[in-house]
Structures are given as C-alpha cells and as structure tokens.
C-alpha cells in the first residue's frame, strides 16, 4: 500500500521548474562575474538534465527515479540507498578536503566548516530519528 501525497504530474513538473530557477540563477551569477561561457553552459546542463528526466521518465525507470518520482516503496528504498551512498562519498570527500586544509595550515577553511556542518547535522538527524522513528 502506497501513501504518496504528491501526484506524479506535480513531481514531474516540479523538477523542471526547480532546474529552470537554479539554471537562471547560475546564469545570472556567472554573467555578473564576467564568465560568459559558464553563464551559458551551466544552465544548459542543469535544464538539459531536468528536461531529460522529465520527458524520459515515462519510458525509463532510471529517468523517473532521477526525476524524483517515487511512486512506490521500491523507488523510495532505491532513493534511500542512493542518498546514503552519495552521502558517504560526500563525507569522505569533505573529510579529505578538511585534512588537506589542515595540512596547509588553513584552519577554518570551507572544508572544515562543511565537515563540521555534516557532523552536527548527522548527530541531530540520528537523535531525531532515534526518538521519532
């Protein structure tokens, strides 16, 4: 029994709308900084991805999954596992960056702050889900 509250059409178009907003923001920021190539390339990549998962999602299970359409328990479990795996990779990369910063004597750099934010958010989430399930 599925308990989805979002309709498939809502999820389908929300990914494209979000990508358009993010792509536009990227273009504006890059253009303001004088990076013309990036002002064109970044939104093309982001919006192209969203177009692909939006319109291929009806034919491809992978595109539907990447487009955020979790219409059943199987897709939710896949999303949970994929999020966990990518989170582990991000933690390793952030900690590696933090170690490089520390080796260079740059205490308090961006990787240090990201590692701290990741650690604190993990502890908070673990405490929350321990109590709430």
GROMACS .gro file of C-alpha atoms in nm:
model
  133
    1UNK     CA    1   0.000   0.000   0.000
    2UNK     CA    2   0.147   0.332  -0.106
    3UNK     CA    3   0.098   0.653   0.092
    4UNK     CA    4   0.226   0.904  -0.162
    5UNK     CA    5   0.086   1.253  -0.117
    6UNK     CA    6   0.229   1.412  -0.432
    7UNK     CA    7   0.078   1.342  -0.769
    8UNK     CA    8   0.316   1.214  -1.040
    9UNK     CA    9   0.243   1.519  -1.255
   10UNK     CA   10   0.333   1.755  -0.967
   11UNK     CA   11   0.664   1.578  -0.912
   12UNK     CA   12   0.731   1.563  -1.285
   13UNK     CA   13   0.698   1.938  -1.340
   14UNK     CA   14   0.850   2.047  -1.007
   15UNK     CA   15   1.190   1.907  -1.107
   16UNK     CA   16   1.183   2.101  -1.434
   17UNK     CA   17   1.064   2.421  -1.263
   18UNK     CA   18   1.334   2.394  -0.996
   19UNK     CA   19   1.602   2.332  -1.258
   20UNK     CA   20   1.489   2.639  -1.453
   21UNK     CA   21   1.514   2.856  -1.141
   22UNK     CA   22   1.856   2.719  -1.046
   23UNK     CA   23   1.983   2.740  -1.405
   24UNK     CA   24   1.868   3.100  -1.431
   25UNK     CA   25   2.037   3.190  -1.101
   26UNK     CA   26   2.359   3.024  -1.219
   27UNK     CA   27   2.347   3.215  -1.547
   28UNK     CA   28   2.292   3.549  -1.376
   29UNK     CA   29   2.569   3.493  -1.121
   30UNK     CA   30   2.818   3.378  -1.386
   31UNK     CA   31   2.726   3.667  -1.617
   32UNK     CA   32   2.768   3.923  -1.337
   33UNK     CA   33   3.116   3.778  -1.276
   34UNK     CA   34   3.200   3.807  -1.647
   35UNK     CA   35   3.208   3.431  -1.710
   36UNK     CA   36   3.013   3.422  -2.037
   37UNK     CA   37   3.088   3.058  -2.118
   38UNK     CA   38   2.974   2.943  -1.774
   39UNK     CA   39   2.667   3.170  -1.796
   40UNK     CA   40   2.559   2.965  -2.098
   41UNK     CA   41   2.697   2.619  -2.016
   42UNK     CA   42   2.578   2.574  -1.657
   43UNK     CA   43   2.206   2.639  -1.717
   44UNK     CA   44   2.215   2.429  -2.034
   45UNK     CA   45   2.348   2.133  -1.832
   46UNK     CA   46   2.106   2.177  -1.540
   47UNK     CA   47   1.798   2.240  -1.754
   48UNK     CA   48   1.902   1.969  -2.002
   49UNK     CA   49   1.918   1.717  -1.719
   50UNK     CA   50   1.573   1.821  -1.597
   51UNK     CA   51   1.426   1.802  -1.947
   52UNK     CA   52   1.572   1.454  -1.993
   53UNK     CA   53   1.437   1.313  -1.666
   54UNK     CA   54   1.103   1.489  -1.714
   55UNK     CA   55   1.030   1.362  -2.062
   56UNK     CA   56   1.206   1.025  -2.045
   57UNK     CA   57   1.059   0.941  -1.705
   58UNK     CA   58   0.754   0.774  -1.854
   59UNK     CA   59   0.965   0.527  -2.051
   60UNK     CA   60   1.264   0.480  -1.825
   61UNK     CA   61   1.258   0.368  -1.464
   62UNK     CA   62   1.600   0.525  -1.410
   63UNK     CA   63   1.491   0.862  -1.551
   64UNK     CA   64   1.177   0.852  -1.337
   65UNK     CA   65   1.389   0.779  -1.029
   66UNK     CA   66   1.634   1.059  -1.110
   67UNK     CA   67   1.339   1.292  -1.169
   68UNK     CA   68   1.213   1.237  -0.816
   69UNK     CA   69   0.912   1.022  -0.898
   70UNK     CA   70   0.895   0.786  -0.603
   71UNK     CA   71   0.558   0.633  -0.673
   72UNK     CA   72   0.611   0.311  -0.481
   73UNK     CA   73   0.806   0.160  -0.192
   74UNK     CA   74   1.071   0.015  -0.423
   75UNK     CA   75   1.163   0.357  -0.561
   76UNK     CA   76   1.165   0.508  -0.212
   77UNK     CA   77   1.405   0.237  -0.096
   78UNK     CA   78   1.628   0.294  -0.401
   79UNK     CA   79   1.630   0.667  -0.322
   80UNK     CA   80   1.717   0.600   0.042
   81UNK     CA   81   2.008   0.372  -0.056
   82UNK     CA   82   2.134   0.613  -0.324
   83UNK     CA   83   2.115   0.907  -0.084
   84UNK     CA   84   2.305   0.709   0.177
   85UNK     CA   85   2.576   0.608  -0.070
   86UNK     CA   86   2.621   0.961  -0.207
   87UNK     CA   87   2.622   1.096   0.149
   88UNK     CA   88   2.904   0.858   0.240
   89UNK     CA   89   3.105   0.972  -0.065
   90UNK     CA   90   3.045   1.337   0.024
   91UNK     CA   91   3.157   1.277   0.383
   92UNK     CA   92   3.478   1.110   0.266
   93UNK     CA   93   3.549   1.389   0.014
   94UNK     CA   94   3.476   1.660   0.272
   95UNK     CA   95   3.698   1.498   0.533
   96UNK     CA   96   3.976   1.458   0.276
   97UNK     CA   97   3.944   1.828   0.189
   98UNK     CA   98   3.948   1.912   0.559
   99UNK     CA   99   4.271   1.715   0.605
  100UNK     CA  100   4.431   1.895   0.309
  101UNK     CA  101   4.328   2.231   0.459
  102UNK     CA  102   4.476   2.134   0.796
  103UNK     CA  103   4.799   2.014   0.628
  104UNK     CA  104   4.828   2.354   0.457
  105UNK     CA  105   4.769   2.533   0.787
  106UNK     CA  106   4.433   2.671   0.674
  107UNK     CA  107   4.231   2.602   0.987
  108UNK     CA  108   3.870   2.710   0.946
  109UNK     CA  109   3.851   2.687   0.567
  110UNK     CA  110   3.540   2.584   0.372
  111UNK     CA  111   3.602   2.209   0.402
  112UNK     CA  112   3.642   2.241   0.780
  113UNK     CA  113   3.306   2.417   0.803
  114UNK     CA  114   3.141   2.161   0.571
  115UNK     CA  115   3.279   1.874   0.779
  116UNK     CA  116   3.151   2.038   1.097
  117UNK     CA  117   2.808   2.102   0.943
  118UNK     CA  118   2.790   1.743   0.820
  119UNK     CA  119   2.886   1.602   1.160
  120UNK     CA  120   2.643   1.819   1.353
  121UNK     CA  121   2.357   1.755   1.110
  122UNK     CA  122   2.421   1.379   1.122
  123UNK     CA  123   2.414   1.378   1.501
  124UNK     CA  124   2.096   1.586   1.507
  125UNK     CA  125   1.926   1.362   1.250
  126UNK     CA  126   2.035   1.045   1.433
  127UNK     CA  127   1.896   1.181   1.760
  128UNK     CA  128   1.571   1.288   1.592
  129UNK     CA  129   1.510   0.959   1.412
  130UNK     CA  130   1.608   0.758   1.720
  131UNK     CA  131   1.320   0.919   1.905
  132UNK     CA  132   1.071   0.962   1.619
  133UNK     CA  133   1.139   0.653   1.413
   0.00000   0.00000   0.00000
